[in-house]
């Protein structure tokens, strides 16, 4: 680079010694180009990985109750919106009816209190108490309605039932996992990799274009997969890094 700069400086200094009519004609620069039509394989690396269901989702009820129906078993296909399981709502229905009556009564009493307040025939304390009772019973009624609404487990997407953790007529707690489902149209392969490979992936313009050939233990065939993600930090459980591929 220094040699080129020196040469240019000399040309410029010499040009000042001649007439202004002197012209310097630059020679054309020729570049040879080649078109690559196929991918170039730099090298092959072999790893052992583990299949992971895509979007594995645990499902649970929002409230306690007794499991009334469980309409699926492990391996069953489900569609988005299917009712998978339900709770026994007998107790909730009874409470809902009782609370509805209480809410209607509290609303009538409050309306009457408003009329009396305008006439100065009720104290502020009594008025506030009836107003609070009306609000409280309405909140209780709405909460019971939500419990009724969420007494069903609905499939959030088209998938396959993975694991079932409960049985019919079993008492279950709120947020206790009843079953899990996963998307059947996608499969991930988790592969423990070295820091060196992660550095190579980070150096690529678009690591998502990295592909791999997958062969399962039963040797059922060879499948193609594309890189979905990789960990930027070591994972303690793996004592290294993780690269996740998705079957295509």
mmCIF file of C-alpha atoms in Angstrom:
data_model
loop_
_atom_site.group_PDB
_atom_site.id
_atom_site.type_symbol
_atom_site.label_atom_id
_atom_site.label_comp_id
_atom_site.label_asym_id
_atom_site.label_seq_id
_atom_site.Cartn_x
_atom_site.Cartn_y
_atom_site.Cartn_z
ATOM 1 C CA UNK A 1 0.000 0.000 0.000
ATOM 2 C CA UNK A 2 2.870 2.413 0.816
ATOM 3 C CA UNK A 3 4.443 1.745 -2.587
ATOM 4 C CA UNK A 4 1.276 2.760 -4.439
ATOM 5 C CA UNK A 5 0.976 6.001 -2.486
ATOM 6 C CA UNK A 6 4.575 6.859 -3.218
ATOM 7 C CA UNK A 7 4.074 6.244 -6.929
ATOM 8 C CA UNK A 8 1.055 8.544 -7.044
ATOM 9 C CA UNK A 9 2.949 11.267 -5.249
ATOM 10 C CA UNK A 10 5.758 11.075 -7.776
ATOM 11 C CA UNK A 11 3.358 11.297 -10.699
ATOM 12 C CA UNK A 12 1.748 14.371 -9.254
ATOM 13 C CA UNK A 13 5.034 16.115 -8.613
ATOM 14 C CA UNK A 14 6.333 15.352 -12.106
ATOM 15 C CA UNK A 15 3.156 16.600 -13.728
ATOM 16 C CA UNK A 16 3.844 20.006 -12.319
ATOM 17 C CA UNK A 17 7.082 20.270 -14.322
ATOM 18 C CA UNK A 18 5.417 19.911 -17.737
ATOM 19 C CA UNK A 19 2.862 21.870 -19.668
ATOM 20 C CA UNK A 20 -0.752 21.874 -18.561
ATOM 21 C CA UNK A 21 -1.617 20.203 -21.879
ATOM 22 C CA UNK A 22 0.061 16.977 -20.782
ATOM 23 C CA UNK A 23 -2.586 14.268 -20.316
ATOM 24 C CA UNK A 24 -2.254 11.102 -18.275
ATOM 25 C CA UNK A 25 -4.416 8.305 -19.618
ATOM 26 C CA UNK A 26 -5.328 5.638 -17.062
ATOM 27 C CA UNK A 27 -5.154 2.067 -18.237
ATOM 28 C CA UNK A 28 -8.389 0.060 -17.932
ATOM 29 C CA UNK A 29 -8.582 -2.470 -15.113
ATOM 30 C CA UNK A 30 -9.714 -5.974 -16.085
ATOM 31 C CA UNK A 31 -11.287 -8.343 -13.512
ATOM 32 C CA UNK A 32 -12.053 -12.001 -14.068
ATOM 33 C CA UNK A 33 -15.334 -13.196 -12.482
ATOM 34 C CA UNK A 34 -16.685 -16.679 -11.832
ATOM 35 C CA UNK A 35 -20.282 -17.755 -11.099
ATOM 36 C CA UNK A 36 -20.733 -20.368 -8.350
ATOM 37 C CA UNK A 37 -23.798 -22.463 -9.088
ATOM 38 C CA UNK A 38 -23.495 -25.012 -6.271
ATOM 39 C CA UNK A 39 -22.868 -24.834 -2.549
ATOM 40 C CA UNK A 40 -19.284 -25.438 -1.527
ATOM 41 C CA UNK A 41 -18.814 -27.831 1.369
ATOM 42 C CA UNK A 42 -15.909 -26.640 3.472
ATOM 43 C CA UNK A 43 -16.015 -29.617 5.812
ATOM 44 C CA UNK A 44 -18.270 -32.033 7.633
ATOM 45 C CA UNK A 45 -18.829 -32.343 11.363
ATOM 46 C CA UNK A 46 -20.785 -35.073 13.099
ATOM 47 C CA UNK A 47 -22.797 -34.531 16.294
ATOM 48 C CA UNK A 48 -25.259 -36.438 18.443
ATOM 49 C CA UNK A 49 -28.511 -34.637 19.207
ATOM 50 C CA UNK A 50 -31.903 -35.046 20.825
ATOM 51 C CA UNK A 51 -35.325 -34.561 19.251
ATOM 52 C CA UNK A 52 -37.502 -31.943 20.925
ATOM 53 C CA UNK A 53 -41.215 -31.391 20.202
ATOM 54 C CA UNK A 54 -41.920 -27.940 18.810
ATOM 55 C CA UNK A 55 -43.986 -25.578 20.983
ATOM 56 C CA UNK A 56 -44.523 -28.046 23.815
ATOM 57 C CA UNK A 57 -47.300 -26.412 25.849
ATOM 58 C CA UNK A 58 -48.484 -27.531 29.302
ATOM 59 C CA UNK A 59 -52.212 -26.945 29.910
ATOM 60 C CA UNK A 60 -53.807 -26.317 33.309
ATOM 61 C CA UNK A 61 -57.043 -25.037 34.823
ATOM 62 C CA UNK A 62 -57.165 -21.639 36.496
ATOM 63 C CA UNK A 63 -59.093 -22.885 39.515
ATOM 64 C CA UNK A 64 -59.322 -25.961 41.745
ATOM 65 C CA UNK A 65 -61.872 -28.660 41.053
ATOM 66 C CA UNK A 66 -62.624 -32.257 40.206
ATOM 67 C CA UNK A 67 -61.696 -33.447 36.733
ATOM 68 C CA UNK A 68 -64.964 -34.474 35.109
ATOM 69 C CA UNK A 69 -63.935 -35.436 31.575
ATOM 70 C CA UNK A 70 -60.604 -36.111 29.921
ATOM 71 C CA UNK A 71 -61.405 -36.823 26.298
ATOM 72 C CA UNK A 72 -57.898 -37.552 24.982
ATOM 73 C CA UNK A 73 -54.975 -39.888 25.540
ATOM 74 C CA UNK A 74 -51.287 -39.617 24.803
ATOM 75 C CA UNK A 75 -50.611 -39.531 21.069
ATOM 76 C CA UNK A 76 -54.060 -38.249 20.067
ATOM 77 C CA UNK A 77 -54.305 -35.478 17.478
ATOM 78 C CA UNK A 78 -56.219 -32.365 18.485
ATOM 79 C CA UNK A 79 -57.388 -29.319 16.551
ATOM 80 C CA UNK A 80 -57.344 -25.714 17.698
ATOM 81 C CA UNK A 81 -60.488 -25.016 19.745
ATOM 82 C CA UNK A 82 -61.156 -28.648 20.743
ATOM 83 C CA UNK A 83 -62.352 -29.175 24.326
ATOM 84 C CA UNK A 84 -59.728 -31.480 25.821
ATOM 85 C CA UNK A 85 -60.848 -31.689 29.460
ATOM 86 C CA UNK A 86 -63.515 -30.209 31.770
ATOM 87 C CA UNK A 87 -64.015 -29.682 35.486
ATOM 88 C CA UNK A 88 -67.118 -30.588 37.449
ATOM 89 C CA UNK A 89 -68.956 -27.253 37.675
ATOM 90 C CA UNK A 90 -71.859 -28.342 39.938
ATOM 91 C CA UNK A 91 -70.583 -26.329 42.913
ATOM 92 C CA UNK A 92 -69.734 -23.297 40.780
ATOM 93 C CA UNK A 93 -73.176 -23.315 39.149
ATOM 94 C CA UNK A 94 -74.842 -23.321 42.572
ATOM 95 C CA UNK A 95 -72.642 -20.485 43.836
ATOM 96 C CA UNK A 96 -73.260 -18.569 40.633
ATOM 97 C CA UNK A 97 -77.022 -18.784 41.077
ATOM 98 C CA UNK A 98 -76.846 -17.721 44.718
ATOM 99 C CA UNK A 99 -74.518 -14.819 43.935
ATOM 100 C CA UNK A 100 -76.770 -13.689 41.090
ATOM 101 C CA UNK A 101 -79.716 -13.420 43.492
ATOM 102 C CA UNK A 102 -77.556 -11.525 46.000
ATOM 103 C CA UNK A 103 -76.311 -9.155 43.290
ATOM 104 C CA UNK A 104 -79.861 -8.394 42.112
ATOM 105 C CA UNK A 105 -80.975 -7.736 45.698
ATOM 106 C CA UNK A 106 -77.953 -5.522 46.408
ATOM 107 C CA UNK A 107 -78.636 -3.533 43.235
ATOM 108 C CA UNK A 108 -82.295 -2.917 44.241
ATOM 109 C CA UNK A 109 -81.277 -1.853 47.749
ATOM 110 C CA UNK A 110 -78.703 0.567 46.375
ATOM 111 C CA UNK A 111 -81.191 2.102 43.915
ATOM 112 C CA UNK A 112 -83.592 2.613 46.800
ATOM 113 C CA UNK A 113 -80.789 4.156 48.872
ATOM 114 C CA UNK A 114 -80.036 6.652 46.114
ATOM 115 C CA UNK A 115 -83.649 7.823 46.185
ATOM 116 C CA UNK A 116 -83.552 8.154 49.975
ATOM 117 C CA UNK A 117 -80.273 10.037 49.863
ATOM 118 C CA UNK A 118 -81.715 12.711 47.599
ATOM 119 C CA UNK A 119 -84.520 13.133 50.156
ATOM 120 C CA UNK A 120 -82.066 13.240 53.049
ATOM 121 C CA UNK A 121 -83.608 10.118 54.598
ATOM 122 C CA UNK A 122 -80.433 7.977 54.793
ATOM 123 C CA UNK A 123 -77.027 8.587 56.312
ATOM 124 C CA UNK A 124 -73.857 8.681 54.270
ATOM 125 C CA UNK A 125 -72.533 5.644 56.145
ATOM 126 C CA UNK A 126 -75.579 3.537 55.259
ATOM 127 C CA UNK A 127 -75.437 4.705 51.655
ATOM 128 C CA UNK A 128 -71.722 3.852 51.355
ATOM 129 C CA UNK A 129 -72.293 0.412 52.904
ATOM 130 C CA UNK A 130 -75.040 -0.458 50.395
ATOM 131 C CA UNK A 131 -72.882 0.824 47.546
ATOM 132 C CA UNK A 132 -69.953 -1.342 48.671
ATOM 133 C CA UNK A 133 -72.215 -4.394 49.007
ATOM 134 C CA UNK A 134 -73.483 -3.888 45.478
ATOM 135 C CA UNK A 135 -69.915 -3.643 44.089
ATOM 136 C CA UNK A 136 -68.709 -6.672 46.063
ATOM 137 C CA UNK A 137 -71.529 -8.980 44.981
ATOM 138 C CA UNK A 138 -71.067 -7.905 41.361
ATOM 139 C CA UNK A 139 -67.348 -8.718 41.534
ATOM 140 C CA UNK A 140 -68.084 -12.126 43.080
ATOM 141 C CA UNK A 141 -70.624 -12.849 40.356
ATOM 142 C CA UNK A 142 -68.153 -11.928 37.592
ATOM 143 C CA UNK A 143 -65.433 -14.090 39.162
ATOM 144 C CA UNK A 144 -67.731 -17.108 39.224
ATOM 145 C CA UNK A 145 -68.646 -16.476 35.601
ATOM 146 C CA UNK A 146 -64.948 -16.531 34.722
ATOM 147 C CA UNK A 147 -64.524 -19.798 36.637
ATOM 148 C CA UNK A 148 -67.321 -21.324 34.575
ATOM 149 C CA UNK A 149 -65.728 -20.042 31.402
ATOM 150 C CA UNK A 150 -62.337 -21.506 32.290
ATOM 151 C CA UNK A 151 -63.667 -24.858 33.509
ATOM 152 C CA UNK A 152 -62.648 -26.224 30.096
ATOM 153 C CA UNK A 153 -59.220 -26.870 28.648
ATOM 154 C CA UNK A 154 -59.160 -25.735 25.022
ATOM 155 C CA UNK A 155 -56.491 -26.797 22.517
ATOM 156 C CA UNK A 156 -54.536 -23.603 21.645
ATOM 157 C CA UNK A 157 -53.330 -24.983 18.291
ATOM 158 C CA UNK A 158 -53.384 -28.054 16.058
ATOM 159 C CA UNK A 159 -51.109 -30.580 17.676
ATOM 160 C CA UNK A 160 -50.543 -33.921 19.367
ATOM 161 C CA UNK A 161 -51.071 -34.855 23.007
ATOM 162 C CA UNK A 162 -47.672 -35.582 24.555
ATOM 163 C CA UNK A 163 -48.054 -36.423 28.252
ATOM 164 C CA UNK A 164 -51.144 -36.712 30.477
ATOM 165 C CA UNK A 165 -50.627 -35.999 34.181
ATOM 166 C CA UNK A 166 -54.136 -36.561 35.574
ATOM 167 C CA UNK A 167 -57.075 -38.970 35.533
ATOM 168 C CA UNK A 168 -60.842 -38.573 35.398
ATOM 169 C CA UNK A 169 -62.561 -37.653 38.703
ATOM 170 C CA UNK A 170 -59.258 -36.620 40.229
ATOM 171 C CA UNK A 171 -59.129 -33.427 42.301
ATOM 172 C CA UNK A 172 -56.745 -30.990 40.660
ATOM 173 C CA UNK A 173 -55.278 -27.702 41.827
ATOM 174 C CA UNK A 174 -55.226 -24.399 39.999
ATOM 175 C CA UNK A 175 -52.288 -24.156 37.549
ATOM 176 C CA UNK A 176 -51.488 -27.856 37.985
ATOM 177 C CA UNK A 177 -50.448 -29.296 34.604
ATOM 178 C CA UNK A 178 -53.129 -31.669 33.329
ATOM 179 C CA UNK A 179 -51.504 -32.522 30.005
ATOM 180 C CA UNK A 180 -49.096 -31.199 27.382
ATOM 181 C CA UNK A 181 -49.466 -30.879 23.629
ATOM 182 C CA UNK A 182 -46.990 -30.070 20.880
ATOM 183 C CA UNK A 183 -47.127 -29.133 17.222
ATOM 184 C CA UNK A 184 -46.971 -32.272 15.090
ATOM 185 C CA UNK A 185 -45.819 -30.488 11.947
ATOM 186 C CA UNK A 186 -42.459 -29.370 13.385
ATOM 187 C CA UNK A 187 -39.606 -31.215 15.051
ATOM 188 C CA UNK A 188 -36.492 -29.680 16.579
ATOM 189 C CA UNK A 189 -33.079 -31.291 17.012
ATOM 190 C CA UNK A 190 -30.989 -29.958 19.921
ATOM 191 C CA UNK A 191 -27.252 -30.485 19.470
ATOM 192 C CA UNK A 192 -24.535 -29.675 22.012
ATOM 193 C CA UNK A 193 -21.722 -27.854 20.215
ATOM 194 C CA UNK A 194 -18.390 -26.261 21.009
ATOM 195 C CA UNK A 195 -17.584 -22.598 21.514
ATOM 196 C CA UNK A 196 -15.527 -22.715 18.315
ATOM 197 C CA UNK A 197 -18.570 -23.665 16.245
ATOM 198 C CA UNK A 198 -20.659 -20.927 17.886
ATOM 199 C CA UNK A 199 -17.966 -18.402 16.953
ATOM 200 C CA UNK A 200 -18.112 -19.627 13.348
ATOM 201 C CA UNK A 201 -21.896 -19.240 13.309
ATOM 202 C CA UNK A 202 -21.674 -15.716 14.692
ATOM 203 C CA UNK A 203 -19.235 -14.781 11.939
ATOM 204 C CA UNK A 204 -21.671 -15.775 9.183
ATOM 205 C CA UNK A 205 -23.801 -13.061 7.487
ATOM 206 C CA UNK A 206 -26.930 -15.168 8.013
ATOM 207 C CA UNK A 207 -26.511 -18.251 10.210
ATOM 208 C CA UNK A 208 -30.108 -19.297 9.491
ATOM 209 C CA UNK A 209 -28.946 -20.546 6.101
ATOM 210 C CA UNK A 210 -26.817 -23.234 7.743
ATOM 211 C CA UNK A 211 -28.196 -26.694 6.997
ATOM 212 C CA UNK A 212 -27.589 -30.158 8.383
ATOM 213 C CA UNK A 213 -28.374 -33.751 7.478
ATOM 214 C CA UNK A 214 -30.175 -35.638 10.244
ATOM 215 C CA UNK A 215 -30.224 -39.401 10.678
ATOM 216 C CA UNK A 216 -32.264 -40.932 13.498
ATOM 217 C CA UNK A 217 -31.143 -43.849 15.635
ATOM 218 C CA UNK A 218 -33.495 -46.261 13.880
ATOM 219 C CA UNK A 219 -31.820 -45.349 10.566
ATOM 220 C CA UNK A 220 -35.219 -44.696 9.012
ATOM 221 C CA UNK A 221 -33.658 -42.296 6.550
ATOM 222 C CA UNK A 222 -31.784 -39.052 6.182
ATOM 223 C CA UNK A 223 -33.579 -35.736 6.635
ATOM 224 C CA UNK A 224 -32.640 -32.145 6.015
ATOM 225 C CA UNK A 225 -32.770 -29.525 8.751
ATOM 226 C CA UNK A 226 -32.051 -25.817 8.995
ATOM 227 C CA UNK A 227 -30.551 -23.894 11.892
ATOM 228 C CA UNK A 228 -33.259 -22.233 13.976
ATOM 229 C CA UNK A 229 -31.237 -20.754 16.845
ATOM 230 C CA UNK A 230 -28.096 -21.138 18.929
ATOM 231 C CA UNK A 231 -27.146 -20.126 22.449
ATOM 232 C CA UNK A 232 -24.945 -17.105 22.948
ATOM 233 C CA UNK A 233 -23.833 -18.276 26.374
ATOM 234 C CA UNK A 234 -22.859 -21.723 27.725
ATOM 235 C CA UNK A 235 -25.698 -23.836 29.128
ATOM 236 C CA UNK A 236 -24.734 -25.380 32.500
ATOM 237 C CA UNK A 237 -26.728 -28.575 31.923
ATOM 238 C CA UNK A 238 -24.872 -29.217 28.661
ATOM 239 C CA UNK A 239 -21.507 -27.921 29.862
ATOM 240 C CA UNK A 240 -21.293 -26.137 26.524
ATOM 241 C CA UNK A 241 -23.367 -24.425 23.854
ATOM 242 C CA UNK A 242 -26.563 -25.445 22.067
ATOM 243 C CA UNK A 243 -27.555 -25.339 18.413
ATOM 244 C CA UNK A 244 -31.190 -26.086 17.533
ATOM 245 C CA UNK A 245 -32.146 -27.296 14.059
ATOM 246 C CA UNK A 246 -35.635 -27.661 12.593
ATOM 247 C CA UNK A 247 -36.544 -30.444 10.208
ATOM 248 C CA UNK A 248 -37.608 -29.111 6.829
#
